[in-house]
mmCIF file of C-alpha atoms and ligand atoms in Angstrom:
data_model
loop_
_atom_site.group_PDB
_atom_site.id
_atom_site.type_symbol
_atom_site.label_atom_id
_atom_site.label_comp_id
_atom_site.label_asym_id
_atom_site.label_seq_id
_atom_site.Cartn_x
_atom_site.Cartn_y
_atom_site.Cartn_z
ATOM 1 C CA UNK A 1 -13.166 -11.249 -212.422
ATOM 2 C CA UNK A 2 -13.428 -14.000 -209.713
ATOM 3 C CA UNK A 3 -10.606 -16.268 -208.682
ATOM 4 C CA UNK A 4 -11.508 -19.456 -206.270
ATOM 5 C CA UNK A 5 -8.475 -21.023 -205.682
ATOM 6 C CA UNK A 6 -8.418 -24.887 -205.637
ATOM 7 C CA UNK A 7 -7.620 -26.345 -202.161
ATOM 8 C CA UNK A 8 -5.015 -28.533 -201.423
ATOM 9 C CA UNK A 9 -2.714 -27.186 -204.546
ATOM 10 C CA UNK A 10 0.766 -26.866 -204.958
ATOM 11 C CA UNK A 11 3.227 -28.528 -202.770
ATOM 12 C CA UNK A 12 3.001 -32.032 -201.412
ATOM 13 C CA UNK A 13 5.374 -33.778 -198.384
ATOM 14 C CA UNK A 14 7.260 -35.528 -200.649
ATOM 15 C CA UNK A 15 8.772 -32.269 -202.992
ATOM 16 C CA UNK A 16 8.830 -30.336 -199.390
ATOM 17 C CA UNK A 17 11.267 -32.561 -198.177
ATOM 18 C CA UNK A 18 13.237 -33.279 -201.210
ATOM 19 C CA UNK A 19 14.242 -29.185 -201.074
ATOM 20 C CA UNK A 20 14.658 -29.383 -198.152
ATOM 21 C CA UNK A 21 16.967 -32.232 -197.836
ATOM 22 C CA UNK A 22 18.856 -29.863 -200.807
ATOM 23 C CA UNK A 23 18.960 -26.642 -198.873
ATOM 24 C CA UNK A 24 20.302 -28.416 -195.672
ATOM 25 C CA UNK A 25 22.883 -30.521 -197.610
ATOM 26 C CA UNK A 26 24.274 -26.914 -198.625
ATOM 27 C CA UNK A 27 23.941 -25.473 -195.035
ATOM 28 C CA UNK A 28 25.898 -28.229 -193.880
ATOM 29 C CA UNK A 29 28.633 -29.177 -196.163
ATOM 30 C CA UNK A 30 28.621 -26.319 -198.106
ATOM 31 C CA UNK A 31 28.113 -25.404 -202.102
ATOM 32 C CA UNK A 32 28.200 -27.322 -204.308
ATOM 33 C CA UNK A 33 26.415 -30.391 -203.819
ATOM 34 C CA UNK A 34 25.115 -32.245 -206.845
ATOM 35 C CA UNK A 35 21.561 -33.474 -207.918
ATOM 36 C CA UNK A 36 21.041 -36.291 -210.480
ATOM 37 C CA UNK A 37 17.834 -35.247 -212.319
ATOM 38 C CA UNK A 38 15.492 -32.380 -211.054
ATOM 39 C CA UNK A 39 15.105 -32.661 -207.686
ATOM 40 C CA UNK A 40 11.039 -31.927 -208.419
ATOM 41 C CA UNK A 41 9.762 -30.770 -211.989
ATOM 42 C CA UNK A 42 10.187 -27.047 -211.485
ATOM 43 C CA UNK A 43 11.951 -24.631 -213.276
ATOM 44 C CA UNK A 44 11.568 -22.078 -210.467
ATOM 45 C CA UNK A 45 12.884 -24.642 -207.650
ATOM 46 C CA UNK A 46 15.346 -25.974 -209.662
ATOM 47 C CA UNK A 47 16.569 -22.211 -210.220
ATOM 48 C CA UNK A 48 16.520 -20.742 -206.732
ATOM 49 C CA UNK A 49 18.403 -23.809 -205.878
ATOM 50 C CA UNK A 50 20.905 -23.408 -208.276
ATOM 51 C CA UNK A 51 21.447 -19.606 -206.983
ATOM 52 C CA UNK A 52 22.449 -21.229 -203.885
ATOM 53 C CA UNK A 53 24.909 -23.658 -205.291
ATOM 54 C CA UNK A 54 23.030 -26.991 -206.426
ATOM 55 C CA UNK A 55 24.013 -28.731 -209.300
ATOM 56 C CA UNK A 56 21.826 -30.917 -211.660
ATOM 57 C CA UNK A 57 23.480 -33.592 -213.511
ATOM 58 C CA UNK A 58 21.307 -36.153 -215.207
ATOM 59 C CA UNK A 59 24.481 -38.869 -214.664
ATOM 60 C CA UNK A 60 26.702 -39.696 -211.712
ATOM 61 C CA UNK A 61 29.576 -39.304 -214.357
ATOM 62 C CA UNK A 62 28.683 -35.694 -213.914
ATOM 63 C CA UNK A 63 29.073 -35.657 -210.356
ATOM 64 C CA UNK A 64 33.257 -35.050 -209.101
ATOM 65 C CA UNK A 65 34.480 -37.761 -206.841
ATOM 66 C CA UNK A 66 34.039 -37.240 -202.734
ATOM 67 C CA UNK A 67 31.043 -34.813 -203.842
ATOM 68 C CA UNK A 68 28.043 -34.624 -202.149
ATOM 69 C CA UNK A 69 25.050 -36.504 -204.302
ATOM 70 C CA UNK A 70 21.669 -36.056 -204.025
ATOM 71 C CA UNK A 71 18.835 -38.530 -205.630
ATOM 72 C CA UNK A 72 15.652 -36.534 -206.824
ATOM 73 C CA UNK A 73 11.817 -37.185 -205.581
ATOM 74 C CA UNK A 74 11.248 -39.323 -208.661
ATOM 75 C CA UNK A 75 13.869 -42.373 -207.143
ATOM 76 C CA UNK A 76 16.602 -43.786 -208.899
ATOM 77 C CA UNK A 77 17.727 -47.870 -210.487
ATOM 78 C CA UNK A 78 19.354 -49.754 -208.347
ATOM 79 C CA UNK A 79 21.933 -49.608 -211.505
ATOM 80 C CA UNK A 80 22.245 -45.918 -210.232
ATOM 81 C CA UNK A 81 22.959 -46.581 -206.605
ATOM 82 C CA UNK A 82 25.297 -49.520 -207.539
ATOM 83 C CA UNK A 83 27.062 -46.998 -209.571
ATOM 84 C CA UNK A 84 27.351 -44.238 -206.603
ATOM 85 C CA UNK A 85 28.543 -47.077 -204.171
ATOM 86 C CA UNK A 86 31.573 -48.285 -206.982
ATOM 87 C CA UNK A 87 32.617 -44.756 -206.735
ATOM 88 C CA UNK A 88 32.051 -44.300 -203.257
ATOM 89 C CA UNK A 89 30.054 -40.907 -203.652
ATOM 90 C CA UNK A 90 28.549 -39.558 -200.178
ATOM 91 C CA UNK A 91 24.922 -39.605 -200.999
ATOM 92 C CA UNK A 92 21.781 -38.328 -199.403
ATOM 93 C CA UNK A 93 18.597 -40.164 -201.108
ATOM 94 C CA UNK A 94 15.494 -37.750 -201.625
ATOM 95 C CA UNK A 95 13.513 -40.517 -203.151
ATOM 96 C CA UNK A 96 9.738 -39.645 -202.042
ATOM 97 C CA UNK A 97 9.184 -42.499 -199.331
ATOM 98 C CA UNK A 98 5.963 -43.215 -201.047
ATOM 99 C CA UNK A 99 7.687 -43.856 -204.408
ATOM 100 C CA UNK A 100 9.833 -46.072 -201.740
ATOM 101 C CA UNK A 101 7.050 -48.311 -200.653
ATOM 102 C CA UNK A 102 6.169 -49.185 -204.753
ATOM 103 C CA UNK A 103 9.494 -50.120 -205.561
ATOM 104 C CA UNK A 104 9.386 -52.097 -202.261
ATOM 105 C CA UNK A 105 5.702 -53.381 -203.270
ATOM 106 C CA UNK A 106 6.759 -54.505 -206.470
ATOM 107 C CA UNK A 107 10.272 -56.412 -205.061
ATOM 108 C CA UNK A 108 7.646 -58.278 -202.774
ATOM 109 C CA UNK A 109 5.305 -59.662 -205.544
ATOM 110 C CA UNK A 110 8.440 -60.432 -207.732
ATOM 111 C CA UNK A 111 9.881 -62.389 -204.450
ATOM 112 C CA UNK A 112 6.172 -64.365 -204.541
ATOM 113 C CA UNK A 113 6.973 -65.706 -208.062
ATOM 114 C CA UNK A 114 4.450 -63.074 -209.475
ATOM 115 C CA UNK A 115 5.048 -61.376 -213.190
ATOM 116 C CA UNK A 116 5.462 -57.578 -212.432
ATOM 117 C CA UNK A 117 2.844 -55.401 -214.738
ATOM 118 C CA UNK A 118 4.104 -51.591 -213.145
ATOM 119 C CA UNK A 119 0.907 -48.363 -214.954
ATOM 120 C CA UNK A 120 2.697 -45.829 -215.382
ATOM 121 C CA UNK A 121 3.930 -43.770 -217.922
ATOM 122 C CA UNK A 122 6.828 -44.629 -220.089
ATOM 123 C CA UNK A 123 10.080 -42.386 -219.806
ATOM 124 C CA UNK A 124 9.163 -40.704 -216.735
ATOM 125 C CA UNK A 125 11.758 -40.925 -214.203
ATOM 126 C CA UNK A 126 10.141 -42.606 -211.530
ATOM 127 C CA UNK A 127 8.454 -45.428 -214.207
ATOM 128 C CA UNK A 128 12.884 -45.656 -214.753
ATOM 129 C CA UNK A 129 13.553 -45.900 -211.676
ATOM 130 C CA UNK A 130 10.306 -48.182 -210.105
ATOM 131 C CA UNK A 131 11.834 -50.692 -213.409
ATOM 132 C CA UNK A 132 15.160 -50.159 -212.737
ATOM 133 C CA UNK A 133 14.859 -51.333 -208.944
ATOM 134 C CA UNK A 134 13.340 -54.711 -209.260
ATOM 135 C CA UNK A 135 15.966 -57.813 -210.129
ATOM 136 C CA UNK A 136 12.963 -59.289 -212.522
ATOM 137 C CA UNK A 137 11.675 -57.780 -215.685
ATOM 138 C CA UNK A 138 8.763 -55.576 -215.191
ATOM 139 C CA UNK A 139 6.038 -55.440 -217.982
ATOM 140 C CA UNK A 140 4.823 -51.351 -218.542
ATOM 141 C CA UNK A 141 1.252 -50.797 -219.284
ATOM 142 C CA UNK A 142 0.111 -47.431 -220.046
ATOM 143 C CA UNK A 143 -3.688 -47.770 -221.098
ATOM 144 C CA UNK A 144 -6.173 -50.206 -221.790
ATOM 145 C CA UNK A 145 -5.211 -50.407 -225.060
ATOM 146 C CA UNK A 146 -2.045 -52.053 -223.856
ATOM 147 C CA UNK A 147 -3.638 -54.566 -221.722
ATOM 148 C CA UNK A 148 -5.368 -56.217 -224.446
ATOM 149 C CA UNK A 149 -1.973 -56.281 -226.391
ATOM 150 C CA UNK A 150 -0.359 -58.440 -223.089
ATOM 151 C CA UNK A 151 1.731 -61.356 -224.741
ATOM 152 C CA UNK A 152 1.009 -63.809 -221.801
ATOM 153 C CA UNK A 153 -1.270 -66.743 -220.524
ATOM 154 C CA UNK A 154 -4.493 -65.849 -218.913
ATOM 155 C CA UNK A 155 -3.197 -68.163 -215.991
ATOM 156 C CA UNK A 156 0.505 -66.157 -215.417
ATOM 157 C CA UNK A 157 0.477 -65.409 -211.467
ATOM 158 C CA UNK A 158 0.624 -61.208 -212.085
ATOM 159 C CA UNK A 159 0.476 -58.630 -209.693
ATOM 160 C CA UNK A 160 0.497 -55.106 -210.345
ATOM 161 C CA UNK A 161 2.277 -51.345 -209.039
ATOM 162 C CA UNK A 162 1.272 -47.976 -210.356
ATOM 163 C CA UNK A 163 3.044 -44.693 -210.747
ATOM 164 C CA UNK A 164 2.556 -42.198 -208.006
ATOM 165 C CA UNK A 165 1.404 -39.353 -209.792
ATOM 166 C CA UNK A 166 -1.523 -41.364 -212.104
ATOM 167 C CA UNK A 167 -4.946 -40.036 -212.166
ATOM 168 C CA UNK A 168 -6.812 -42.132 -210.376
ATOM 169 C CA UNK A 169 -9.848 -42.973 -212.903
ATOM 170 C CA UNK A 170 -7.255 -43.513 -215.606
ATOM 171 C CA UNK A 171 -5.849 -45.893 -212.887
ATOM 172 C CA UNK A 172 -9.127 -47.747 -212.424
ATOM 173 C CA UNK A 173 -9.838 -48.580 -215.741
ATOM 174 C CA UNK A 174 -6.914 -50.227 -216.819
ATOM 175 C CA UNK A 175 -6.443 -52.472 -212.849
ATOM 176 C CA UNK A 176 -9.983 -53.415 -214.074
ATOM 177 C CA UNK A 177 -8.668 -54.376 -217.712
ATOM 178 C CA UNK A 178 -6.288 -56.217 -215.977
ATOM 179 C CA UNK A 179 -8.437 -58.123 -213.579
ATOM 180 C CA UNK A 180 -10.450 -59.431 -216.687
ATOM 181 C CA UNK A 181 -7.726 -60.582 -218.414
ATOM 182 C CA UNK A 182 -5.731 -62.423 -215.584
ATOM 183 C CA UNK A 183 -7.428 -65.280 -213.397
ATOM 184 C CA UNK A 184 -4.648 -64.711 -210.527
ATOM 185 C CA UNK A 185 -3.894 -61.026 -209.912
ATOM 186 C CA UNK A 186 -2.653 -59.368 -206.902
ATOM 187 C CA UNK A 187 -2.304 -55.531 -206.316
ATOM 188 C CA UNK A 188 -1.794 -53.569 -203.299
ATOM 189 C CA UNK A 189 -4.847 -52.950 -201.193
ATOM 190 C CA UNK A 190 -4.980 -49.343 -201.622
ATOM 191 C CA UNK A 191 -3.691 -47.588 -205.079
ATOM 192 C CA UNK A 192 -0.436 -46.708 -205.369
ATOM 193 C CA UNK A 193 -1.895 -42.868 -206.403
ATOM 194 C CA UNK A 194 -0.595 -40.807 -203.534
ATOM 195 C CA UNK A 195 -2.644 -38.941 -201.478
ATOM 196 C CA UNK A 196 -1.298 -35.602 -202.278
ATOM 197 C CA UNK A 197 -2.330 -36.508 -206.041
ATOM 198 C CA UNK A 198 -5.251 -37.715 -205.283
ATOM 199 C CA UNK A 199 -6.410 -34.931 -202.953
ATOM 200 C CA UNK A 200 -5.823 -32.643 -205.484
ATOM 201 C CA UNK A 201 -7.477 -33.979 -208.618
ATOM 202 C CA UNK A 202 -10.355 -33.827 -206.100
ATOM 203 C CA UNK A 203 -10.325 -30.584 -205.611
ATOM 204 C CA UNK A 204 -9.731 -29.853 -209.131
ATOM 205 C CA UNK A 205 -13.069 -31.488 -209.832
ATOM 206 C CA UNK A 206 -14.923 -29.746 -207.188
ATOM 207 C CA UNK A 207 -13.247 -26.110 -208.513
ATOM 208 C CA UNK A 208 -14.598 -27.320 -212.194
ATOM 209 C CA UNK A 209 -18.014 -26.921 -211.330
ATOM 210 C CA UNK A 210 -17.613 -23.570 -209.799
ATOM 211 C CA UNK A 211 -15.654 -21.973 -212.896
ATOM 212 C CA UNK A 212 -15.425 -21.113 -216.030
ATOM 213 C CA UNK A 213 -11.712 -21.389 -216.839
ATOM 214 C CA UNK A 214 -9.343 -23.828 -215.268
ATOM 215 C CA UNK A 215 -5.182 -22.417 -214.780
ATOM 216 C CA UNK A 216 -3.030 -24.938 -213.725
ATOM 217 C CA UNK A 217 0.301 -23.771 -212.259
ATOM 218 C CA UNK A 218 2.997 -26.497 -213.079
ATOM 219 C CA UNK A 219 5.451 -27.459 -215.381
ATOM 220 C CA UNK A 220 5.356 -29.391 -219.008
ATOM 221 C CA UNK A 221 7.229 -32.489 -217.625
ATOM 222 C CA UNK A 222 5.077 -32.726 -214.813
ATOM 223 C CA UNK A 223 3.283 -35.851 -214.832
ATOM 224 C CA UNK A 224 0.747 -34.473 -211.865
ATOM 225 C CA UNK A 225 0.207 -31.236 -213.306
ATOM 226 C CA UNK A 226 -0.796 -32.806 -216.499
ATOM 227 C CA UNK A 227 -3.441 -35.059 -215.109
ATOM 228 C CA UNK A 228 -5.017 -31.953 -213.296
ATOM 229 C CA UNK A 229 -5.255 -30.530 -216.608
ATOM 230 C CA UNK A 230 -6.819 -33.457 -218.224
ATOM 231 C CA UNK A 231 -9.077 -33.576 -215.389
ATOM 232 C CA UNK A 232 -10.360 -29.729 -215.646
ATOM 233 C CA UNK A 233 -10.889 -30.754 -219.775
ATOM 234 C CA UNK A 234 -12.566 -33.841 -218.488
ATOM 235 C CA UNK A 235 -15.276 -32.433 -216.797
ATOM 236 C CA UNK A 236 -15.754 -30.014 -219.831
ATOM 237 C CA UNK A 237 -14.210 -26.883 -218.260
ATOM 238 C CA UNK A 238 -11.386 -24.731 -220.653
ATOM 239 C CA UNK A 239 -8.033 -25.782 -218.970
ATOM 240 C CA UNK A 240 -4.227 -24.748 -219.711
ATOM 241 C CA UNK A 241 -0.967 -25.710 -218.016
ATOM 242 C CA UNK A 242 1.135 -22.573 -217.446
ATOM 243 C CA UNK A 243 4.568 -22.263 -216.411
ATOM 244 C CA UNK A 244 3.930 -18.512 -214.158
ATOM 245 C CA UNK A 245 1.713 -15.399 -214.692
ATOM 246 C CA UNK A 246 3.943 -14.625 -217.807
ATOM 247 C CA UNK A 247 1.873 -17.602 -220.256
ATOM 248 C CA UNK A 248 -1.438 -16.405 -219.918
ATOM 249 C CA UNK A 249 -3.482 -15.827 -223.151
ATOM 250 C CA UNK A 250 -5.526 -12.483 -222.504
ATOM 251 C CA UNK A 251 -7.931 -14.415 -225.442
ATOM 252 C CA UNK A 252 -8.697 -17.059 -222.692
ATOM 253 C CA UNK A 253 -10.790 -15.264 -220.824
ATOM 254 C CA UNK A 254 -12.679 -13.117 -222.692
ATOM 255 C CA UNK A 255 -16.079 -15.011 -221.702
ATOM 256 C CA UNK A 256 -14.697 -16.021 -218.547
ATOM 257 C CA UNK A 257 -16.112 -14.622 -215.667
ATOM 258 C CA UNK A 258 -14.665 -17.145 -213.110
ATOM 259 C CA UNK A 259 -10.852 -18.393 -213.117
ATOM 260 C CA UNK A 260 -9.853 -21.465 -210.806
ATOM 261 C CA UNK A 261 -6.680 -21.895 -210.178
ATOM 262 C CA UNK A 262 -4.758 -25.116 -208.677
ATOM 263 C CA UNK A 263 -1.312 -26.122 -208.738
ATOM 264 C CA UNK A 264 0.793 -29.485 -209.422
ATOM 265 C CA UNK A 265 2.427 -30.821 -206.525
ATOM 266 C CA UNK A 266 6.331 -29.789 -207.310
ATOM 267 C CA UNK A 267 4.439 -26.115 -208.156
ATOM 268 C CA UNK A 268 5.387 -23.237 -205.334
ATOM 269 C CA UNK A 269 3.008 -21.260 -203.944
ATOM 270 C CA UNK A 270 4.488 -18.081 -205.412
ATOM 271 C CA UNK A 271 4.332 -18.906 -208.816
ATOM 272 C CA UNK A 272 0.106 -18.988 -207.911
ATOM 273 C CA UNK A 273 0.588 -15.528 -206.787
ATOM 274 C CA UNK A 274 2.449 -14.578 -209.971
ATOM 275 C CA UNK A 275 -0.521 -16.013 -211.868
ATOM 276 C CA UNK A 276 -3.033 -14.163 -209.801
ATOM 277 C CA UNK A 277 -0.917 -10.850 -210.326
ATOM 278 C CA UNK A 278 -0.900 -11.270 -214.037
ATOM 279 C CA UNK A 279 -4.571 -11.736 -214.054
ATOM 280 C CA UNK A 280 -4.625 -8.346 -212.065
ATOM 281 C CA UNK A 281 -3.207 -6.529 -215.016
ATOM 282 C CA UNK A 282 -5.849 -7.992 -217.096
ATOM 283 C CA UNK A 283 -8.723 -7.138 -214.466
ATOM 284 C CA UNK A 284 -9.790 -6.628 -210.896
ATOM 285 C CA UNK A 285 -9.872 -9.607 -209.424
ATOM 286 C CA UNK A 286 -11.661 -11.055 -206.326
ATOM 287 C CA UNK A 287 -9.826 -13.704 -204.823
ATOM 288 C CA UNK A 288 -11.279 -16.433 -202.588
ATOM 289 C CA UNK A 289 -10.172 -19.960 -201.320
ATOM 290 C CA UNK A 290 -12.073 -23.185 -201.454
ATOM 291 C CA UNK A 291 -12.393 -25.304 -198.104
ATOM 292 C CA UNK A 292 -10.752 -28.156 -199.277
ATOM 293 C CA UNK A 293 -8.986 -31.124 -197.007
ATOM 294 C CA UNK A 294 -6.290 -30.084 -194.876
ATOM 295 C CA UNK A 295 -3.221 -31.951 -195.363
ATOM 296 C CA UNK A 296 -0.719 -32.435 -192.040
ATOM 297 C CA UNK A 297 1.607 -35.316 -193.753
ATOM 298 C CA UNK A 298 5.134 -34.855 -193.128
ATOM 299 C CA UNK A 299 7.954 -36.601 -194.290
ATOM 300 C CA UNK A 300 11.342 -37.141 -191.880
ATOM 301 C CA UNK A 301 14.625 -36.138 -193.512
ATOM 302 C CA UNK A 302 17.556 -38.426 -193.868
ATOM 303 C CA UNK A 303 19.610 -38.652 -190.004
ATOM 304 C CA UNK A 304 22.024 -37.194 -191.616
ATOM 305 C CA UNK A 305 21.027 -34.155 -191.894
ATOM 306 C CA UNK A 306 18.971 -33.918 -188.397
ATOM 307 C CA UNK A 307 21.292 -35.700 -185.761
ATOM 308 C CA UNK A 308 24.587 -34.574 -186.832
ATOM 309 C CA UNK A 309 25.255 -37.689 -188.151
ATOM 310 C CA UNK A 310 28.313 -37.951 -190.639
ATOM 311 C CA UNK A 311 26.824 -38.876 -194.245
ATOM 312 C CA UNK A 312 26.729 -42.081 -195.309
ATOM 313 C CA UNK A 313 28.897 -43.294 -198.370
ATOM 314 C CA UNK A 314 26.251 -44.843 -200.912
ATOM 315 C CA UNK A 315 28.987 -48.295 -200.266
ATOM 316 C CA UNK A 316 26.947 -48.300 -197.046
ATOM 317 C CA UNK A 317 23.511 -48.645 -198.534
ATOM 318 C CA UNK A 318 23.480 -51.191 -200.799
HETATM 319 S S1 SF4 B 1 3.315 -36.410 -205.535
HETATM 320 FE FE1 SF4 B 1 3.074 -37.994 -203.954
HETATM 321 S S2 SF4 B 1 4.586 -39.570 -204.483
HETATM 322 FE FE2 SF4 B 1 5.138 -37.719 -205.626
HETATM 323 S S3 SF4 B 1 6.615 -36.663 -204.289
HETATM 324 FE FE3 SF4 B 1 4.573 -35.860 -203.785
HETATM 325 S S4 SF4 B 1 3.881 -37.117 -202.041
HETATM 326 FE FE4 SF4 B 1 5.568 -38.212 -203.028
#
């Protein structure tokens, strides 16, 4: 059986230094120190973390006082930090700077007397937390469909923010719905889709015409994994979302000659080799890499946790 591996997969700048801004927090003030929400949607992160003294909450009423707090990748409500600075927790903020510069985006158009329509998906925690950090009320679109439904004049001043992790056709479609329907729309001159997403639905469209099967490493409540797998069933290839090695279906592959295999961004790299090992005990496998864009982004960590800076009570940052 041949393997091409999709490239870029797995990891993007934005999970790499949300664990990392974990694993330093517990170098340098010691276990525990607690998360609000998965720091990235991994069970496997999420785990190893915990084995080194992490804890997730999903509320700050979780969290004791004077204890270290940690926001996840996905961002948080400004309800959230206001919450964290009443109580005076010491918090380090692992919001994804690009998931920074929507909310920031968004709290711009509001401050130009524009109606905020945010795509994205609802109940995901960075659609909560994009909402939850501008002052106005933000209208949630999540297809076409929804456009059309839009209770407002054709003449409202609008401007529109997506979700991060979108795929980017999906994307398209609807900022085109909403160009139709609105006479004065403003959106930000390049998508909001990240480059780490978009790089790899990219690649997962160039590995779909090589293959005959389409894994994609990544968890259930990951909104980037899932596109990747709508993608590979978009362009008419088999594709499944698995966890690690131990979800393969031996009945997938029985006229598959060809496996590619890419990875969400929160994904590690060694849950692809666990995948790749599983198909081993299915078959010999060849495995090769595609050539793929090279990614060099890199995100800085908090100063508090590279100058030997003393952390900043979340009083301080709001
Ligand atoms: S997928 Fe993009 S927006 Fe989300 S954490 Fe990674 S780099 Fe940031």
């Amino acid at each position: 059986m041949k393997v091409i591996l999709a490239q870029p997969r797995g990891f993007c700048a934005g999970v790499v230094r949300a664990i990392e801004i974990v694993e330093r927090a517990l170098q340098k003030y010691g276990p525990p120190v607690y998360v609000r929400h998965e720091i990235v949607h991994n069970k496997h992160v999420v785990e190893s973390l915990k084995a080194k003294g992490a804890r997730f909450v999903e509320e700050l009423s979780e969290v004791p006082p004077n204890s270290v707090t940690i926001f996840s990748a996905h961002g948080v409500a400004k309800s959230v930090e206001d919450e964290a600075a009443a109580r005076d927790l010491p918090v380090l903020n692992a919001t994804c700077p690009l998931v920074t510069k929507v909310h920031n985006q968004g709290k711009r158009y509001v401050g130009q007397g524009r109606k905020l329509i945010l795509i994205g998906h609802a109940g995901h925690p960075e659609v909560e937390g994009t909402m939850g950090q501008i002052s106005a009320p933000v209208i949630l679109v999540q297809n076409e469909a929804e456009v059309a439904k839009l209770d407002l004049p054709a003449d409202t001043p609008v401007a529109y923010v997506t979700q991060t992790t979108l795929s980017v056709d999906d994307t398209q479609g609807i900022i085109s719905a909403l160009q139709r329907r609105f006479k004065d729309i403003v959106g930000p001159e390049t998508r909001d889709i990240c480059y780490a997403t978009q790089n790899r639905q990219s690649a997962v469209r160039e590995l779909s015409k090589l293959v005959d099967i389409i894994l994609v490493v990544g968890a259930t409540n990951s909104s980037n994994s899932n596109r990747l797998r709508e993608i590979g069933s978009e362009e008419g290839v088999p594709s499944y979302l698995i966890a690690d090695g131990s979800e393969l279906d031996p009945t997938w592959f029985r006229n598959a000659k060809i496996v590619g295999i890419t990875a969400g961004a929160s994904a590690p790299e060694v849950l692809v080799e666990d995948v790749i090992e599983a198909l081993r005990r299915l078959n010999p496998v060849d495995v090769s890499q595609l050539t793929g864009r090279h990614e060099t982004i890199e995100f800085r960590l908090p100063p508090e946790l590279t100058d030997g800076g003393a952390i900043s009570r979340a009083a301080e940052n709001v």
